[in-house]
Amino acid sequence: MKTDHQKTNGTNGETRTEQALRVSETRYRRLFEAAKDGILILDVDTGRINDVNPFLFNLLGFSRNEMLGKTVGELSPFKDIESNKIMLERLQKDGYVRYENLPLETRDGRHIAVEFVSNVYEAGDHNVIQCNVRDITERKNAEDEIRRFNTELEKRVVDRTAQLVAANEELEAFGYSISHDLRAPLTHVMDFAELLQKDTASSLSKKGLEHLTAICRSAKNMGNLIDDLLGFSHISCVELQKEKVNFDELFQEVWEDFQADTRKWSIVWEIHPLPPVRADRTLLRMVLVYLISNAVKFTGKREIPKIEIGCAPASDTETVFFIRDNGAGFNQAYAHKLYSVFQRLHTHNQFEGTGIGLANVQRIIRRHGGRVWAQGIVDSGAIFYFSIPK
């Protein structure tokens, strides 16, 4: 009597086992034929090709019959691969061979790159070798393109860096030229104007004295402008020396420097605890000097000038400081002009200045990787923010 596995199918006499095997083989064959990677089946003893799927012979430009019975090494695209004997020995020893990036030339002369992987596995009662060939030409071309782009980018960076160094050297030379070539004649103008004021004060008319006073004032303003321009150019050249800065101590130093000049204005100071930051102490001191002098200047006409220094709510990425005053303020619509060189939102008759201080603040903070911004209301004060990355 036959078991269930041996029972025949009434229609064609197949056992269930034979039917299941046939279904399995059909499924495998369909997958083999439809695969989008190349597949080779090799004899484990000779390394000769027993089967090949359509994707591979179409990729290489050979017919199926031209490939059957040959070793991989006998096919021209694989002529540079290690010999059939060496590959078989490696497969017999390790059961696995892999080529990450194998360059091939197809029958029609196209150059492609493939990933070639060989495995030994059991197929029924004997072993076979299966080779999977994946076309990685597009990926390889993309990688080569990225590599070429990176090489070109590195070259551009080197060239731009050299240009930047040259530009900085020119800027530094320009700064020295301003310092020596402009300052000397300007000093003469100021000295002779002052001498003229002393020697001819009694003989000059009121209008003449006003003209001399205007000359002295303009010469002094130009001297301040030269100093600020030199400072602006120097900031871009100096190398950052970052260290842990005790902001409370730094502010105290700057604040004490202002006391002698601001005592007559009876400024109401409100100082909050300031956390330490990692920054260039010298440049950060300049930021405080510029912003505090700005606040002092624009509150000078207030009956009770108030200046507040503090820190915004904590952030994981940056520390934000602010300097608030109840001074002249500004029109928020023009806030973008505050940090541009020579851009002023008030006339010289209203408030003195060269229009470079806030530009220096922005340059210093940006060099630290931080940001600056401001809020203001005309005749109701302003608040200036700057951040230092943690």
GROMACS .gro file of C-alpha atoms in nm:
model
  390
    1MET     CA    1   0.000   0.000   0.000
    2LYS     CA    2   0.138   0.345  -0.096
    3THR     CA    3   0.198   0.619   0.163
    4ASP     CA    4   0.051   0.971   0.120
    5HIS     CA    5   0.378   1.093  -0.029
    6GLN     CA    6   0.379   0.808  -0.277
    7LYS     CA    7   0.018   0.844  -0.388
    8THR     CA    8  -0.015   0.926  -0.755
    9ASN     CA    9  -0.203   1.214  -0.906
   10GLY     CA   10  -0.497   1.085  -1.097
   11THR     CA   11  -0.433   1.297  -1.404
   12ASN     CA   12  -0.066   1.233  -1.493
   13GLY     CA   13   0.062   0.965  -1.258
   14GLU     CA   14   0.300   1.201  -1.062
   15THR     CA   15   0.356   1.149  -0.694
   16ARG     CA   16   0.296   1.446  -0.467
   17THR     CA   17   0.670   1.467  -0.403
   18GLU     CA   18   0.745   1.479  -0.773
   19GLN     CA   19   0.475   1.739  -0.826
   20ALA     CA   20   0.611   1.960  -0.545
   21LEU     CA   21   0.962   1.924  -0.687
   22ARG     CA   22   0.843   2.020  -1.034
   23VAL     CA   23   0.661   2.329  -0.895
   24SER     CA   24   0.972   2.425  -0.701
   25GLU     CA   25   1.193   2.387  -1.006
   26THR     CA   26   0.951   2.592  -1.216
   27ARG     CA   27   0.949   2.870  -0.955
   28TYR     CA   28   1.330   2.866  -0.937
   29ARG     CA   29   1.357   2.878  -1.315
   30ARG     CA   30   1.128   3.177  -1.338
   31LEU     CA   31   1.332   3.362  -1.077
   32PHE     CA   32   1.655   3.261  -1.254
   33GLU     CA   33   1.530   3.386  -1.590
   34ALA     CA   34   1.382   3.712  -1.454
   35ALA     CA   35   1.669   3.808  -1.221
   36LYS     CA   36   1.815   4.158  -1.272
   37ASP     CA   37   2.160   4.034  -1.169
   38GLY     CA   38   2.369   3.802  -1.380
   39ILE     CA   39   2.380   3.438  -1.263
   40LEU     CA   40   2.627   3.167  -1.368
   41ILE     CA   41   2.605   2.802  -1.259
   42LEU     CA   42   2.945   2.630  -1.279
   43ASP     CA   43   3.060   2.272  -1.248
   44VAL     CA   44   3.235   2.240  -0.912
   45ASP     CA   45   3.515   2.018  -1.050
   46THR     CA   46   3.596   2.187  -1.383
   47GLY     CA   47   3.462   2.537  -1.333
   48ARG     CA   48   3.282   2.519  -1.668
   49ILE     CA   49   2.952   2.700  -1.717
   50ASN     CA   50   2.644   2.476  -1.696
   51ASP     CA   51   2.384   2.752  -1.704
   52VAL     CA   52   2.355   3.128  -1.748
   53ASN     CA   53   2.058   3.360  -1.714
   54PRO     CA   54   1.941   3.609  -1.982
   55PHE     CA   55   2.047   3.918  -1.789
   56LEU     CA   56   2.414   3.818  -1.799
   57PHE     CA   57   2.444   3.715  -2.161
   58ASN     CA   58   2.258   4.030  -2.264
   59LEU     CA   59   2.489   4.240  -2.042
   60LEU     CA   60   2.806   4.087  -2.188
   61GLY     CA   61   2.682   4.064  -2.547
   62PHE     CA   62   2.719   3.684  -2.585
   63SER     CA   63   2.462   3.424  -2.672
   64ARG     CA   64   2.374   3.157  -2.421
   65ASN     CA   65   2.532   2.883  -2.635
   66GLU     CA   66   2.857   3.082  -2.666
   67MET     CA   67   2.893   3.082  -2.289
   68LEU     CA   68   2.787   2.725  -2.201
   69GLY     CA   69   3.075   2.483  -2.153
   70LYS     CA   70   3.341   2.753  -2.109
   71THR     CA   71   3.521   2.857  -1.795
   72VAL     CA   72   3.479   3.211  -1.673
   73GLY     CA   73   3.839   3.288  -1.766
   74GLU     CA   74   3.781   3.179  -2.126
   75LEU     CA   75   3.525   3.453  -2.180
   76SER     CA   76   3.693   3.772  -2.303
   77PRO     CA   77   3.524   4.010  -2.050
   78PHE     CA   78   3.681   3.810  -1.765
   79LYS     CA   79   4.024   3.767  -1.925
   80ASP     CA   80   4.195   3.973  -1.654
   81ILE     CA   81   4.041   3.780  -1.366
   82GLU     CA   82   4.260   3.527  -1.184
   83SER     CA   83   4.295   3.191  -1.356
   84ASN     CA   84   4.020   2.932  -1.344
   85LYS     CA   85   4.247   2.700  -1.144
   86ILE     CA   86   4.323   2.960  -0.876
   87MET     CA   87   3.958   3.055  -0.844
   88LEU     CA   88   3.853   2.690  -0.808
   89GLU     CA   89   4.118   2.633  -0.541
   90ARG     CA   90   3.993   2.933  -0.345
   91LEU     CA   91   3.633   2.818  -0.377
   92GLN     CA   92   3.719   2.464  -0.271
   93LYS     CA   93   3.910   2.598   0.029
   94ASP     CA   94   3.684   2.885   0.143
   95GLY     CA   95   3.359   2.816  -0.041
   96TYR     CA   96   3.344   3.185  -0.132
   97VAL     CA   97   3.513   3.428  -0.373
   98ARG     CA   98   3.431   3.797  -0.410
   99TYR     CA   99   3.550   4.077  -0.637
  100GLU     CA  100   3.425   4.416  -0.519
  101ASN     CA  101   3.486   4.620  -0.832
  102LEU     CA  102   3.573   4.414  -1.137
  103PRO     CA  103   3.623   4.612  -1.462
  104LEU     CA  104   3.494   4.433  -1.772
  105GLU     CA  105   3.481   4.503  -2.145
  106THR     CA  106   3.172   4.371  -2.320
  107ARG     CA  107   3.172   4.216  -2.662
  108ASP     CA  108   3.069   4.544  -2.824
  109GLY     CA  109   3.351   4.736  -2.652
  110ARG     CA  110   3.158   4.893  -2.364
  111HIS     CA  111   3.345   4.927  -2.035
  112ILE     CA  112   3.143   4.827  -1.730
  113ALA     CA  113   3.210   4.748  -1.365
  114VAL     CA  114   3.059   4.453  -1.180
  115GLU     CA  115   3.049   4.301  -0.836
  116PHE     CA  116   3.134   3.931  -0.877
  117VAL     CA  117   3.045   3.686  -0.597
  118SER     CA  118   3.089   3.307  -0.613
  119ASN     CA  119   2.954   3.052  -0.364
  120VAL     CA  120   2.964   2.673  -0.342
  121TYR     CA  121   2.635   2.518  -0.236
  122GLU     CA  122   2.459   2.182  -0.240
  123ALA     CA  123   2.216   2.109  -0.522
  124GLY     CA  124   2.055   1.773  -0.452
  125ASP     CA  125   2.324   1.507  -0.426
  126HIS     CA  126   2.614   1.720  -0.558
  127ASN     CA  127   2.777   2.061  -0.519
  128VAL     CA  128   2.765   2.344  -0.772
  129ILE     CA  129   2.914   2.691  -0.796
  130GLN     CA  130   2.681   2.987  -0.832
  131CYS     CA  131   2.829   3.318  -0.947
  132ASN     CA  132   2.626   3.637  -0.904
  133VAL     CA  133   2.730   3.925  -1.127
  134ARG     CA  134   2.586   4.267  -1.039
  135ASP     CA  135   2.625   4.561  -1.276
  136ILE     CA  136   2.757   4.852  -1.065
  137THR     CA  137   2.860   5.073  -1.357
  138GLU     CA  138   2.620   5.356  -1.272
  139ARG     CA  139   2.719   5.347  -0.907
  140LYS     CA  140   3.088   5.339  -0.999
  141ASN     CA  141   3.045   5.631  -1.240
  142ALA     CA  142   2.863   5.827  -0.970
  143GLU     CA  143   3.142   5.752  -0.720
  144ASP     CA  144   3.405   5.856  -0.977
  145GLU     CA  145   3.210   6.175  -1.045
  146ILE     CA  146   3.193   6.252  -0.672
  147ARG     CA  147   3.564   6.180  -0.641
  148ARG     CA  148   3.642   6.411  -0.933
  149PHE     CA  149   3.415   6.675  -0.786
  150ASN     CA  150   3.585   6.648  -0.445
  151THR     CA  151   3.928   6.673  -0.605
  152GLU     CA  152   3.819   6.980  -0.799
  153LEU     CA  153   3.658   7.124  -0.487
  154GLU     CA  154   3.977   7.071  -0.287
  155LYS     CA  155   4.173   7.247  -0.559
  156ARG     CA  156   3.925   7.533  -0.558
  157VAL     CA  157   3.952   7.559  -0.180
  158VAL     CA  158   4.331   7.573  -0.205
  159ASP     CA  159   4.309   7.838  -0.478
  160ARG     CA  160   4.048   8.042  -0.292
  161THR     CA  161   4.247   8.014   0.031
  162ALA     CA  162   4.554   8.146  -0.149
  163GLN     CA  163   4.344   8.429  -0.292
  164LEU     CA  164   4.203   8.505   0.053
  165VAL     CA  165   4.552   8.512   0.206
  166ALA     CA  166   4.667   8.748  -0.069
  167ALA     CA  167   4.358   8.967  -0.019
  168ASN     CA  168   4.418   8.981   0.357
  169GLU     CA  169   4.781   9.075   0.299
  170GLU     CA  170   4.669   9.351   0.063
  171LEU     CA  171   4.412   9.466   0.317
  172GLU     CA  172   4.676   9.472   0.589
  173ALA     CA  173   4.909   9.669   0.363
  174PHE     CA  174   4.623   9.906   0.287
  175GLY     CA  175   4.566   9.949   0.659
  176TYR     CA  176   4.930  10.041   0.716
  177SER     CA  177   4.908  10.284   0.425
  178ILE     CA  178   4.605  10.450   0.584
  179SER     CA  179   4.782  10.463   0.918
  180HIS     CA  180   5.099  10.628   0.788
  181ASP     CA  181   5.007  10.809   0.467
  182LEU     CA  182   4.680  10.962   0.585
  183ARG     CA  183   4.746  11.015   0.953
  184ALA     CA  184   5.055  11.235   0.901
  185PRO     CA  185   4.890  11.506   0.687
  186LEU     CA  186   4.577  11.485   0.902
  187THR     CA  187   4.785  11.551   1.212
  188HIS     CA  188   4.936  11.855   1.042
  189VAL     CA  189   4.590  11.987   0.958
  190MET     CA  190   4.477  11.948   1.319
  191ASP     CA  191   4.795  12.101   1.465
  192PHE     CA  192   4.797  12.404   1.237
  193ALA     CA  193   4.424  12.459   1.282
  194GLU     CA  194   4.469  12.462   1.659
  195LEU     CA  195   4.767  12.698   1.632
  196LEU     CA  196   4.566  12.925   1.410
  197GLN     CA  197   4.286  12.926   1.665
  198LYS     CA  198   4.525  13.031   1.944
  199ASP     CA  199   4.723  13.288   1.745
  200THR     CA  200   4.434  13.459   1.571
  201ALA     CA  201   4.146  13.409   1.811
  202SER     CA  202   4.128  13.778   1.891
  203SER     CA  203   4.157  13.899   1.532
  204LEU     CA  204   3.925  13.651   1.358
  205SER     CA  205   3.557  13.717   1.319
  206LYS     CA  206   3.302  13.498   1.486
  207LYS     CA  207   3.237  13.333   1.151
  208GLY     CA  208   3.610  13.268   1.102
  209LEU     CA  209   3.637  13.103   1.444
  210GLU     CA  210   3.338  12.885   1.360
  211HIS     CA  211   3.514  12.775   1.040
  212LEU     CA  212   3.830  12.683   1.232
  213THR     CA  213   3.626  12.494   1.489
  214ALA     CA  214   3.458  12.302   1.205
  215ILE     CA  215   3.799  12.218   1.057
  216CYS     CA  216   3.923  12.082   1.392
  217ARG     CA  217   3.605  11.883   1.447
  218SER     CA  218   3.614  11.734   1.098
  219ALA     CA  219   3.983  11.643   1.133
  220LYS     CA  220   3.911  11.474   1.466
  221ASN     CA  221   3.622  11.280   1.311
  222MET     CA  222   3.845  11.168   1.027
  223GLY     CA  223   4.106  11.051   1.278
  224ASN     CA  224   3.841  10.845   1.453
  225LEU     CA  225   3.730  10.704   1.119
  226ILE     CA  226   4.088  10.601   1.037
  227ASP     CA  227   4.117  10.425   1.373
  228ASP     CA  228   3.788  10.242   1.318
  229LEU     CA  229   3.885  10.138   0.964
  230LEU     CA  230   4.213   9.999   1.092
  231GLY     CA  231   4.026   9.809   1.360
  232PHE     CA  232   3.778   9.674   1.104
  233SER     CA  233   4.056   9.544   0.877
  234HIS     CA  234   4.252   9.403   1.171
  235ILE     CA  235   3.958   9.194   1.294
  236SER     CA  236   3.952   8.988   0.973
  237CYS     CA  237   4.326   8.915   0.992
  238VAL     CA  238   4.378   8.828   1.357
  239GLU     CA  239   4.367   8.459   1.448
  240LEU     CA  240   4.106   8.359   1.706
  241GLN     CA  241   4.252   8.260   2.043
  242LYS     CA  242   3.960   8.084   2.208
  243GLU     CA  243   3.957   8.023   2.581
  244LYS     CA  244   3.708   7.999   2.864
  245VAL     CA  245   3.600   8.357   2.936
  246ASN     CA  246   3.444   8.462   3.266
  247PHE     CA  247   3.187   8.701   3.123
  248ASP     CA  248   3.106   8.861   3.460
  249GLU     CA  249   3.471   8.957   3.511
  250LEU     CA  250   3.508   9.078   3.152
  251PHE     CA  251   3.202   9.299   3.177
  252GLN     CA  252   3.323   9.441   3.510
  253GLU     CA  253   3.650   9.547   3.344
  254VAL     CA  254   3.471   9.719   3.055
  255TRP     CA  255   3.212   9.879   3.284
  256GLU     CA  256   3.481  10.031   3.508
  257ASP     CA  257   3.645  10.189   3.203
  258PHE     CA  258   3.319  10.371   3.131
  259GLN     CA  259   3.259  10.498   3.485
  260ALA     CA  260   3.478  10.809   3.468
  261ASP     CA  261   3.308  10.934   3.149
  262THR     CA  262   2.951  10.835   3.235
  263ARG     CA  263   2.926  10.932   3.601
  264LYS     CA  264   2.790  11.278   3.510
  265TRP     CA  265   2.494  11.119   3.331
  266SER     CA  266   2.383  10.914   3.635
  267ILE     CA  267   2.312  10.605   3.426
  268VAL     CA  268   2.098  10.343   3.596
  269TRP     CA  269   2.274  10.009   3.533
  270GLU     CA  270   2.092   9.678   3.568
  271ILE     CA  271   2.341   9.390   3.545
  272HIS     CA  272   2.230   9.027   3.552
  273PRO     CA  273   2.460   8.726   3.615
  274LEU     CA  274   2.645   8.639   3.293
  275PRO     CA  275   2.757   8.281   3.219
  276PRO     CA  276   3.106   8.191   3.097
  277VAL     CA  277   3.167   8.124   2.726
  278ARG     CA  278   3.447   7.990   2.510
  279ALA     CA  279   3.569   8.277   2.292
  280ASP     CA  280   3.855   8.509   2.205
  281ARG     CA  281   3.868   8.731   2.513
  282THR     CA  282   4.026   9.032   2.342
  283LEU     CA  283   3.773   9.038   2.057
  284LEU     CA  284   3.483   8.975   2.293
  285ARG     CA  285   3.598   9.272   2.499
  286MET     CA  286   3.578   9.484   2.183
  287VAL     CA  287   3.218   9.367   2.130
  288LEU     CA  288   3.125   9.482   2.480
  289VAL     CA  289   3.304   9.815   2.435
  290TYR     CA  290   3.124   9.885   2.106
  291LEU     CA  291   2.778   9.785   2.234
  292ILE     CA  292   2.805   9.958   2.572
  293SER     CA  293   2.944  10.278   2.419
  294ASN     CA  294   2.658  10.262   2.171
  295ALA     CA  295   2.404  10.232   2.454
  296VAL     CA  296   2.572  10.514   2.651
  297LYS     CA  297   2.575  10.742   2.346
  298PHE     CA  298   2.210  10.693   2.253
  299THR     CA  299   2.082  10.732   2.611
  300GLY     CA  300   2.282  11.052   2.663
  301LYS     CA  301   1.977  11.277   2.609
  302ARG     CA  302   1.750  11.084   2.846
  303GLU     CA  303   1.662  11.239   3.183
  304ILE     CA  304   1.715  10.899   3.348
  305PRO     CA  305   1.928  10.683   3.113
  306LYS     CA  306   1.896  10.309   3.175
  307ILE     CA  307   2.115  10.028   3.044
  308GLU     CA  308   2.049   9.660   3.111
  309ILE     CA  309   2.297   9.376   3.046
  310GLY     CA  310   2.180   9.015   3.062
  311CYS     CA  311   2.151   8.671   2.913
  312ALA     CA  312   1.854   8.530   2.721
  313PRO     CA  313   1.691   8.198   2.825
  314ALA     CA  314   1.924   7.900   2.800
  315SER     CA  315   1.972   7.714   2.470
  316ASP     CA  316   2.144   7.384   2.396
  317THR     CA  317   2.346   7.528   2.109
  318GLU     CA  318   2.435   7.886   2.197
  319THR     CA  319   2.455   8.146   2.472
  320VAL     CA  320   2.266   8.466   2.388
  321PHE     CA  321   2.354   8.799   2.552
  322PHE     CA  322   2.166   9.127   2.526
  323ILE     CA  323   2.227   9.496   2.594
  324ARG     CA  324   1.907   9.699   2.634
  325ASP     CA  325   1.878  10.076   2.660
  326ASN     CA  326   1.600  10.337   2.681
  327GLY     CA  327   1.769  10.570   2.432
  328ALA     CA  328   1.682  10.708   2.091
  329GLY     CA  329   1.601  10.367   1.941
  330PHE     CA  330   1.562  10.319   1.566
  331ASN     CA  331   1.311  10.229   1.298
  332GLN     CA  332   1.293   9.849   1.287
  333ALA     CA  333   1.238   9.863   0.909
  334TYR     CA  334   1.602   9.972   0.872
  335ALA     CA  335   1.753   9.722   1.118
  336HIS     CA  336   1.934   9.544   0.833
  337LYS     CA  337   2.148   9.855   0.779
  338LEU     CA  338   2.284   9.864   1.133
  339TYR     CA  339   2.578   9.632   1.069
  340SER     CA  340   2.691   9.774   0.732
  341VAL     CA  341   3.005   9.987   0.717
  342PHE     CA  342   2.929  10.362   0.716
  343GLN     CA  343   2.554  10.302   0.749
  344ARG     CA  344   2.405  10.529   1.014
  345LEU     CA  345   2.041  10.567   1.117
  346HIS     CA  346   2.106  10.902   1.288
  347THR     CA  347   2.283  11.215   1.163
  348HIS     CA  348   2.614  11.346   1.300
  349ASN     CA  349   2.428  11.643   1.443
  350GLN     CA  350   2.216  11.405   1.651
  351PHE     CA  351   2.485  11.157   1.757
  352GLU     CA  352   2.856  11.131   1.678
  353GLY     CA  353   3.003  10.818   1.523
  354THR     CA  354   3.167  10.666   1.217
  355GLY     CA  355   2.921  10.387   1.139
  356ILE     CA  356   3.180  10.111   1.179
  357GLY     CA  357   3.135   9.998   1.541
  358LEU     CA  358   2.837   9.766   1.481
  359ALA     CA  359   3.000   9.631   1.163
  360ASN     CA  360   3.295   9.529   1.382
  361VAL     CA  361   3.057   9.364   1.629
  362GLN     CA  362   2.899   9.157   1.353
  363ARG     CA  363   3.235   9.055   1.206
  364ILE     CA  364   3.371   8.945   1.545
  365ILE     CA  365   3.061   8.743   1.638
  366ARG     CA  366   3.040   8.579   1.295
  367ARG     CA  367   3.403   8.474   1.324
  368HIS     CA  368   3.302   8.294   1.643
  369GLY     CA  369   3.019   8.120   1.456
  370GLY     CA  370   2.751   8.326   1.631
  371ARG     CA  371   2.489   8.574   1.515
  372VAL     CA  372   2.379   8.930   1.590
  373TRP     CA  373   2.041   9.102   1.567
  374ALA     CA  374   1.859   9.400   1.714
  375GLN     CA  375   1.514   9.534   1.796
  376GLY     CA  376   1.426   9.898   1.831
  377ILE     CA  377   1.146  10.152   1.850
  378VAL     CA  378   1.205  10.515   1.759
  379ASP     CA  379   1.251  10.723   2.075
  380SER     CA  380   1.175  10.419   2.293
  381GLY     CA  381   1.511  10.242   2.313
  382ALA     CA  382   1.679   9.941   2.156
  383ILE     CA  383   1.801   9.598   2.246
  384PHE     CA  384   2.105   9.437   2.081
  385TYR     CA  385   2.159   9.060   2.090
  386PHE     CA  386   2.465   8.850   2.011
  387SER     CA  387   2.527   8.479   2.053
  388ILE     CA  388   2.833   8.262   2.116
  389PRO     CA  389   2.805   7.890   2.019
  390LYS     CA  390   2.842   7.638   2.300
   0.00000   0.00000   0.00000
